[in-house]
PDB file of C-alpha atoms in Angstrom:
ATOM      1  CA  UNK M   1     -56.306  -1.137 -75.630  1.00 37.00           C
ATOM      2  CA  UNK M   2     -53.827   0.781 -73.525  1.00 42.00           C
ATOM      3  CA  UNK M   3     -50.793  -1.515 -72.844  1.00 43.00           C
ATOM      4  CA  UNK M   4     -50.830  -0.486 -69.227  1.00 43.00           C
ATOM      5  CA  UNK M   5     -54.148  -1.983 -68.718  1.00 43.00           C
ATOM      6  CA  UNK M   6     -53.232  -5.524 -69.631  1.00 46.00           C
ATOM      7  CA  UNK M   7     -52.494  -7.799 -66.736  1.00 43.00           C
ATOM      8  CA  UNK M   8     -49.330  -9.202 -68.329  1.00 49.00           C
ATOM      9  CA  UNK M   9     -47.654  -5.754 -67.729  1.00 45.00           C
ATOM     10  CA  UNK M  10     -48.499  -5.478 -63.986  1.00 46.00           C
ATOM     11  CA  UNK M  11     -47.508  -8.966 -62.759  1.00 48.00           C
ATOM     12  CA  UNK M  12     -44.544  -9.155 -60.505  1.00 51.00           C
ATOM     13  CA  UNK M  13     -42.449 -11.858 -62.288  1.00 71.00           C
ATOM     14  CA  UNK M  14     -39.002 -12.091 -63.825  1.00 82.00           C
ATOM     15  CA  UNK M  15     -38.880 -10.817 -67.412  1.00 89.00           C
ATOM     16  CA  UNK M  16     -38.891 -13.385 -70.086  1.00 92.00           C
ATOM     17  CA  UNK M  17     -35.772 -14.323 -71.997  1.00 95.00           C
ATOM     18  CA  UNK M  18     -36.157 -13.456 -75.687  1.00 97.00           C
ATOM     19  CA  UNK M  19     -33.154 -15.370 -76.785  1.00 97.00           C
ATOM     20  CA  UNK M  20     -34.838 -18.789 -77.322  1.00 97.00           C
ATOM     21  CA  UNK M  21     -37.466 -17.335 -79.582  1.00 98.00           C
ATOM     22  CA  UNK M  22     -34.755 -15.410 -81.580  1.00 98.00           C
ATOM     23  CA  UNK M  23     -32.541 -18.361 -82.014  1.00 98.00           C
ATOM     24  CA  UNK M  24     -35.421 -20.485 -83.297  1.00 98.00           C
ATOM     25  CA  UNK M  25     -35.935 -17.969 -86.069  1.00 98.00           C
ATOM     26  CA  UNK M  26     -32.170 -17.860 -86.903  1.00 98.00           C
ATOM     27  CA  UNK M  27     -32.346 -21.709 -87.119  1.00 98.00           C
ATOM     28  CA  UNK M  28     -35.228 -21.502 -89.567  1.00 98.00           C
ATOM     29  CA  UNK M  29     -33.426 -19.044 -91.830  1.00 97.00           C
ATOM     30  CA  UNK M  30     -30.928 -21.694 -93.015  1.00 94.00           C
ATOM     31  CA  UNK M  31     -33.729 -23.570 -94.881  1.00 94.00           C
ATOM     32  CA  UNK M  32     -35.192 -20.413 -96.602  1.00 96.00           C
ATOM     33  CA  UNK M  33     -34.496 -20.916-100.292  1.00 94.00           C
ATOM     34  CA  UNK M  34     -34.092 -17.943-102.397  1.00 95.00           C
ATOM     35  CA  UNK M  35     -36.555 -19.404-104.774  1.00 94.00           C
ATOM     36  CA  UNK M  36     -39.187 -19.326-102.062  1.00 94.00           C
ATOM     37  CA  UNK M  37     -39.046 -15.648-101.191  1.00 97.00           C
ATOM     38  CA  UNK M  38     -42.164 -14.892-103.166  1.00 97.00           C
ATOM     39  CA  UNK M  39     -44.118 -17.583-101.418  1.00 97.00           C
ATOM     40  CA  UNK M  40     -47.233 -16.887 -99.410  1.00 97.00           C
ATOM     41  CA  UNK M  41     -47.261 -16.437 -95.595  1.00 97.00           C
ATOM     42  CA  UNK M  42     -50.004 -16.368 -92.989  1.00 96.00           C
ATOM     43  CA  UNK M  43     -49.790 -12.548 -93.152  1.00 94.00           C
ATOM     44  CA  UNK M  44     -51.952 -11.688 -96.085  1.00 88.00           C
ATOM     45  CA  UNK M  45     -49.973  -8.679 -97.226  1.00 90.00           C
ATOM     46  CA  UNK M  46     -46.565 -10.395 -96.939  1.00 96.00           C
ATOM     47  CA  UNK M  47     -44.723 -12.851 -98.979  1.00 97.00           C
ATOM     48  CA  UNK M  48     -41.701 -14.561 -97.394  1.00 98.00           C
ATOM     49  CA  UNK M  49     -39.437 -11.690 -98.422  1.00 97.00           C
ATOM     50  CA  UNK M  50     -41.681  -9.136 -96.709  1.00 97.00           C
ATOM     51  CA  UNK M  51     -41.990 -11.337 -93.642  1.00 98.00           C
ATOM     52  CA  UNK M  52     -38.157 -11.523 -93.408  1.00 98.00           C
ATOM     53  CA  UNK M  53     -37.955  -7.689 -94.011  1.00 97.00           C
ATOM     54  CA  UNK M  54     -40.374  -7.224 -91.273  1.00 97.00           C
ATOM     55  CA  UNK M  55     -38.448  -9.386 -88.844  1.00 98.00           C
ATOM     56  CA  UNK M  56     -35.356  -7.374 -89.689  1.00 97.00           C
ATOM     57  CA  UNK M  57     -37.194  -4.133 -89.033  1.00 96.00           C
ATOM     58  CA  UNK M  58     -38.738  -5.268 -85.811  1.00 96.00           C
ATOM     59  CA  UNK M  59     -35.445  -6.725 -84.449  1.00 98.00           C
ATOM     60  CA  UNK M  60     -33.711  -3.285 -84.960  1.00 97.00           C
ATOM     61  CA  UNK M  61     -36.696  -1.332 -83.556  1.00 97.00           C
ATOM     62  CA  UNK M  62     -37.153  -3.532 -80.389  1.00 98.00           C
ATOM     63  CA  UNK M  63     -33.370  -3.585 -79.865  1.00 98.00           C
ATOM     64  CA  UNK M  64     -33.310   0.185 -79.763  1.00 98.00           C
ATOM     65  CA  UNK M  65     -36.422   0.237 -77.636  1.00 98.00           C
ATOM     66  CA  UNK M  66     -34.749  -1.938 -75.079  1.00 98.00           C
ATOM     67  CA  UNK M  67     -31.851   0.452 -75.140  1.00 98.00           C
ATOM     68  CA  UNK M  68     -33.849   3.481 -74.906  1.00 97.00           C
ATOM     69  CA  UNK M  69     -32.261   4.653 -78.198  1.00 95.00           C
ATOM     70  CA  UNK M  70     -35.363   6.456 -79.502  1.00 94.00           C
ATOM     71  CA  UNK M  71     -34.492   7.500 -82.884  1.00 93.00           C
ATOM     72  CA  UNK M  72     -35.864   6.773 -86.350  1.00 92.00           C
ATOM     73  CA  UNK M  73     -35.963   2.908 -85.911  1.00 93.00           C
ATOM     74  CA  UNK M  74     -38.515   3.354 -83.222  1.00 94.00           C
ATOM     75  CA  UNK M  75     -40.585   6.025 -84.635  1.00 93.00           C
ATOM     76  CA  UNK M  76     -42.081   4.580 -87.642  1.00 87.00           C
ATOM     77  CA  UNK M  77     -45.254   2.304 -87.735  1.00 86.00           C
ATOM     78  CA  UNK M  78     -44.615  -1.172 -89.366  1.00 81.00           C
ATOM     79  CA  UNK M  79     -47.745  -0.519 -91.275  1.00 81.00           C
ATOM     80  CA  UNK M  80     -46.314   2.526 -92.983  1.00 79.00           C
ATOM     81  CA  UNK M  81     -44.958   0.590 -96.061  1.00 85.00           C
ATOM     82  CA  UNK M  82     -44.252  -3.002 -97.053  1.00 92.00           C
ATOM     83  CA  UNK M  83     -40.981  -4.022 -95.624  1.00 93.00           C
ATOM     84  CA  UNK M  84     -37.945  -4.151 -97.928  1.00 94.00           C
ATOM     85  CA  UNK M  85     -35.532  -7.089 -97.583  1.00 96.00           C
ATOM     86  CA  UNK M  86     -31.884  -6.135 -97.785  1.00 95.00           C
ATOM     87  CA  UNK M  87     -29.532  -8.080 -99.982  1.00 94.00           C
ATOM     88  CA  UNK M  88     -27.411  -9.061 -97.014  1.00 96.00           C
ATOM     89  CA  UNK M  89     -30.248 -10.453 -95.006  1.00 97.00           C
ATOM     90  CA  UNK M  90     -28.723 -13.867 -94.376  1.00 97.00           C
ATOM     91  CA  UNK M  91     -25.935 -12.228 -92.490  1.00 97.00           C
ATOM     92  CA  UNK M  92     -27.655  -9.121 -91.130  1.00 97.00           C
ATOM     93  CA  UNK M  93     -30.973 -10.740 -89.900  1.00 98.00           C
ATOM     94  CA  UNK M  94     -29.337 -13.248 -87.518  1.00 98.00           C
ATOM     95  CA  UNK M  95     -27.016 -10.490 -86.099  1.00 98.00           C
ATOM     96  CA  UNK M  96     -30.076  -8.143 -85.557  1.00 98.00           C
ATOM     97  CA  UNK M  97     -32.022 -10.874 -83.790  1.00 98.00           C
ATOM     98  CA  UNK M  98     -29.072 -11.639 -81.469  1.00 98.00           C
ATOM     99  CA  UNK M  99     -28.668  -7.914 -80.685  1.00 98.00           C
ATOM    100  CA  UNK M 100     -32.418  -7.664 -79.887  1.00 98.00           C
ATOM    101  CA  UNK M 101     -32.322 -10.649 -77.539  1.00 98.00           C
ATOM    102  CA  UNK M 102     -29.167  -9.375 -75.723  1.00 98.00           C
ATOM    103  CA  UNK M 103     -30.692  -5.865 -75.290  1.00 98.00           C
ATOM    104  CA  UNK M 104     -33.681  -7.336 -73.522  1.00 98.00           C
ATOM    105  CA  UNK M 105     -31.478  -9.266 -71.107  1.00 97.00           C
ATOM    106  CA  UNK M 106     -30.746  -5.958 -69.403  1.00 97.00           C
ATOM    107  CA  UNK M 107     -33.033  -5.303 -66.435  1.00 96.00           C
ATOM    108  CA  UNK M 108     -33.028  -1.597 -67.446  1.00 97.00           C
ATOM    109  CA  UNK M 109     -34.876  -2.535 -70.612  1.00 98.00           C
ATOM    110  CA  UNK M 110     -37.948  -3.581 -68.603  1.00 97.00           C
ATOM    111  CA  UNK M 111     -38.207  -0.270 -66.663  1.00 96.00           C
ATOM    112  CA  UNK M 112     -39.429   3.206 -67.460  1.00 98.00           C
ATOM    113  CA  UNK M 113     -40.846   4.286 -70.757  1.00 98.00           C
ATOM    114  CA  UNK M 114     -39.732   3.500 -74.276  1.00 98.00           C
ATOM    115  CA  UNK M 115     -41.016   3.675 -77.826  1.00 97.00           C
ATOM    116  CA  UNK M 116     -41.637   1.127 -80.675  1.00 95.00           C
ATOM    117  CA  UNK M 117     -43.570   1.422 -83.832  1.00 93.00           C
ATOM    118  CA  UNK M 118     -44.165   5.030 -83.102  1.00 94.00           C
ATOM    119  CA  UNK M 119     -46.064   4.193 -79.833  1.00 94.00           C
ATOM    120  CA  UNK M 120     -44.907   5.264 -76.304  1.00 97.00           C
ATOM    121  CA  UNK M 121     -45.140   2.449 -73.957  1.00 96.00           C
ATOM    122  CA  UNK M 122     -43.667   1.034 -70.680  1.00 98.00           C
ATOM    123  CA  UNK M 123     -40.648  -0.935 -71.052  1.00 97.00           C
ATOM    124  CA  UNK M 124     -42.270  -4.226 -69.712  1.00 96.00           C
ATOM    125  CA  UNK M 125     -45.095  -3.775 -72.215  1.00 96.00           C
ATOM    126  CA  UNK M 126     -42.631  -3.386 -75.057  1.00 97.00           C
ATOM    127  CA  UNK M 127     -40.749  -6.438 -73.941  1.00 98.00           C
ATOM    128  CA  UNK M 128     -43.885  -8.472 -73.945  1.00 97.00           C
ATOM    129  CA  UNK M 129     -44.841  -7.326 -77.369  1.00 96.00           C
ATOM    130  CA  UNK M 130     -41.290  -7.996 -78.685  1.00 98.00           C
ATOM    131  CA  UNK M 131     -41.479 -11.620 -77.393  1.00 98.00           C
ATOM    132  CA  UNK M 132     -44.813 -12.105 -78.985  1.00 97.00           C
ATOM    133  CA  UNK M 133     -43.594 -10.805 -82.267  1.00 97.00           C
ATOM    134  CA  UNK M 134     -40.699 -13.194 -82.364  1.00 98.00           C
ATOM    135  CA  UNK M 135     -42.906 -16.148 -81.292  1.00 98.00           C
ATOM    136  CA  UNK M 136     -45.787 -15.514 -83.842  1.00 97.00           C
ATOM    137  CA  UNK M 137     -43.606 -14.376 -86.753  1.00 98.00           C
ATOM    138  CA  UNK M 138     -41.223 -17.339 -86.006  1.00 98.00           C
ATOM    139  CA  UNK M 139     -44.510 -19.614 -86.411  1.00 98.00           C
ATOM    140  CA  UNK M 140     -45.332 -17.585 -89.664  1.00 98.00           C
ATOM    141  CA  UNK M 141     -41.895 -18.335 -91.131  1.00 98.00           C
ATOM    142  CA  UNK M 142     -41.851 -21.938 -90.243  1.00 98.00           C
ATOM    143  CA  UNK M 143     -45.311 -22.631 -91.844  1.00 98.00           C
ATOM    144  CA  UNK M 144     -44.417 -20.549 -94.827  1.00 97.00           C
ATOM    145  CA  UNK M 145     -41.349 -22.673 -95.474  1.00 97.00           C
ATOM    146  CA  UNK M 146     -42.560 -26.026 -94.541  1.00 96.00           C
ATOM    147  CA  UNK M 147     -40.505 -26.341 -91.174  1.00 97.00           C
ATOM    148  CA  UNK M 148     -41.620 -27.592 -87.739  1.00 97.00           C
ATOM    149  CA  UNK M 149     -42.087 -25.093 -85.005  1.00 98.00           C
ATOM    150  CA  UNK M 150     -42.369 -25.333 -81.213  1.00 96.00           C
ATOM    151  CA  UNK M 151     -42.160 -22.749 -78.467  1.00 97.00           C
ATOM    152  CA  UNK M 152     -41.626 -22.812 -74.728  1.00 95.00           C
ATOM    153  CA  UNK M 153     -44.591 -22.905 -72.386  1.00 96.00           C
ATOM    154  CA  UNK M 154     -43.352 -19.784 -70.616  1.00 95.00           C
ATOM    155  CA  UNK M 155     -43.164 -17.914 -73.804  1.00 96.00           C
ATOM    156  CA  UNK M 156     -46.623 -18.878 -74.949  1.00 97.00           C
ATOM    157  CA  UNK M 157     -48.035 -18.095 -71.580  1.00 96.00           C
ATOM    158  CA  UNK M 158     -46.682 -14.570 -71.905  1.00 95.00           C
ATOM    159  CA  UNK M 159     -48.042 -14.266 -75.385  1.00 96.00           C
ATOM    160  CA  UNK M 160     -51.469 -15.501 -74.343  1.00 96.00           C
ATOM    161  CA  UNK M 161     -51.552 -13.031 -71.483  1.00 95.00           C
ATOM    162  CA  UNK M 162     -50.635 -10.257 -73.806  1.00 94.00           C
ATOM    163  CA  UNK M 163     -53.167 -11.264 -76.573  1.00 95.00           C
ATOM    164  CA  UNK M 164     -56.313 -12.636 -74.837  1.00 90.00           C
ATOM    165  CA  UNK M 165     -57.251  -9.565 -72.871  1.00 83.00           C
ATOM    166  CA  UNK M 166     -57.297  -7.504 -76.170  1.00 67.00           C
ATOM    167  CA  UNK M 167     -59.355 -10.196 -77.819  1.00 58.00           C
ATOM    168  CA  UNK M 168     -62.048 -10.125 -75.184  1.00 62.00           C
ATOM    169  CA  UNK M 169     -61.129 -13.062 -73.001  1.00 50.00           C
ATOM    170  CA  UNK M 170     -59.479 -16.415 -73.042  1.00 45.00           C
ATOM    171  CA  UNK M 171     -61.344 -17.717 -76.001  1.00 43.00           C
ATOM    172  CA  UNK M 172     -60.599 -14.776 -78.154  1.00 39.00           C
ATOM    173  CA  UNK M 173     -63.899 -12.888 -77.747  1.00 39.00           C
ATOM    174  CA  UNK M 174     -65.433 -14.560 -80.810  1.00 35.00           C
ATOM    175  CA  UNK M 175     -69.000 -15.578 -80.659  1.00 33.00           C
ATOM    176  CA  UNK M 176     -70.161 -19.104 -81.518  1.00 28.00           C
ATOM    177  CA  UNK M 177     -69.568 -18.781 -85.321  1.00 30.00           C
ATOM    178  CA  UNK M 178     -66.282 -17.113 -84.993  1.00 30.00           C
ATOM    179  CA  UNK M 179     -67.499 -13.538 -85.746  1.00 29.00           C
ATOM    180  CA  UNK M 180     -66.267 -10.720 -83.823  1.00 32.00           C
ATOM    181  CA  UNK M 181     -68.025  -7.379 -82.944  1.00 30.00           C
ATOM    182  CA  UNK M 182     -68.447  -5.303 -86.052  1.00 28.00           C
ATOM    183  CA  UNK M 183     -67.059  -2.249 -84.382  1.00 31.00           C
ATOM    184  CA  UNK M 184     -63.671  -3.965 -84.066  1.00 34.00           C
ATOM    185  CA  UNK M 185     -63.725  -3.726 -80.229  1.00 38.00           C
ATOM    186  CA  UNK M 186     -62.933  -7.468 -80.183  1.00 45.00           C
ATOM    187  CA  UNK M 187     -60.467  -7.291 -82.915  1.00 48.00           C
ATOM    188  CA  UNK M 188     -57.440  -8.315 -81.062  1.00 53.00           C
ATOM    189  CA  UNK M 189     -54.075  -6.597 -80.943  1.00 62.00           C
ATOM    190  CA  UNK M 190     -52.853  -8.020 -84.297  1.00 73.00           C
ATOM    191  CA  UNK M 191     -55.991  -9.355 -86.025  1.00 77.00           C
ATOM    192  CA  UNK M 192     -59.412 -10.715 -85.507  1.00 89.00           C
ATOM    193  CA  UNK M 193     -58.995 -13.829 -83.301  1.00 93.00           C
ATOM    194  CA  UNK M 194     -59.908 -17.198 -84.853  1.00 94.00           C
ATOM    195  CA  UNK M 195     -61.857 -19.788 -82.784  1.00 94.00           C
ATOM    196  CA  UNK M 196     -60.160 -23.036 -81.818  1.00 95.00           C
ATOM    197  CA  UNK M 197     -61.606 -26.227 -80.355  1.00 93.00           C
ATOM    198  CA  UNK M 198     -61.762 -26.653 -76.651  1.00 91.00           C
ATOM    199  CA  UNK M 199     -58.527 -28.355 -75.439  1.00 93.00           C
ATOM    200  CA  UNK M 200     -56.545 -27.004 -78.393  1.00 96.00           C
ATOM    201  CA  UNK M 201     -52.726 -26.899 -77.846  1.00 97.00           C
ATOM    202  CA  UNK M 202     -51.408 -23.708 -76.209  1.00 97.00           C
ATOM    203  CA  UNK M 203     -49.406 -22.856 -79.405  1.00 98.00           C
ATOM    204  CA  UNK M 204     -52.635 -23.181 -81.422  1.00 98.00           C
ATOM    205  CA  UNK M 205     -54.416 -20.887 -79.047  1.00 97.00           C
ATOM    206  CA  UNK M 206     -51.840 -18.205 -79.187  1.00 97.00           C
ATOM    207  CA  UNK M 207     -51.608 -18.298 -82.840  1.00 98.00           C
ATOM    208  CA  UNK M 208     -55.479 -18.162 -83.160  1.00 97.00           C
ATOM    209  CA  UNK M 209     -55.482 -15.093 -80.721  1.00 96.00           C
ATOM    210  CA  UNK M 210     -53.087 -13.418 -83.189  1.00 96.00           C
ATOM    211  CA  UNK M 211     -55.729 -13.758 -85.970  1.00 95.00           C
ATOM    212  CA  UNK M 212     -54.112 -16.620 -87.813  1.00 96.00           C
ATOM    213  CA  UNK M 213     -55.563 -20.101 -88.504  1.00 96.00           C
ATOM    214  CA  UNK M 214     -53.441 -22.602 -86.730  1.00 97.00           C
ATOM    215  CA  UNK M 215     -53.911 -25.121 -89.634  1.00 96.00           C
ATOM    216  CA  UNK M 216     -52.619 -22.644 -92.287  1.00 96.00           C
ATOM    217  CA  UNK M 217     -50.465 -24.128 -94.958  1.00 93.00           C
ATOM    218  CA  UNK M 218     -49.314 -22.581 -98.268  1.00 92.00           C
ATOM    219  CA  UNK M 219     -52.254 -23.044-100.668  1.00 79.00           C
ATOM    220  CA  UNK M 220     -54.911 -23.425 -97.824  1.00 69.00           C
TER     221      UNK M 220
END
């Protein structure tokens, strides 16, 4: 789906603040044990070390996208190769997340065109995707490492507004047994949506729209 067709990008509203989502991830990092870096995550292709490497890469890419610094960091798709976690990640990743959040506090970040993951898109669309990446991958990291996770309602509403139209509607576009269209038209932006019960918490709905099971735990 073209980012410019998503209603979240056309609303007249104050841009969201990415700092709370970024700071939650930084808080989670302190309880990531080196012995758990090869543990599973809700992202099938990533162990914890790849998830952390992905977070480091997206923090750099979306920082530069906000600054309109369109170099190598914004040119490469995150699917091009498995992320590599740098040895200094405990110092570098918090710094990159802080820089990313700070860059998106500039009003200029949300205007004009920019690029992320090799895709040209409006600044307001890139900002919404950046917030969604932080919220969803923060949940991934928390679940992978056995930590609690909560996100603010405004953040979750922004993520829901981004993900639901791509998934075919508020319920994720899945039919009664959870299957989606075979042609992938209802596959969502980041994965095939997972059905959730009526009345599910907003966080669970957002996670399900991103293609993850809200009840995921290591070994389940």
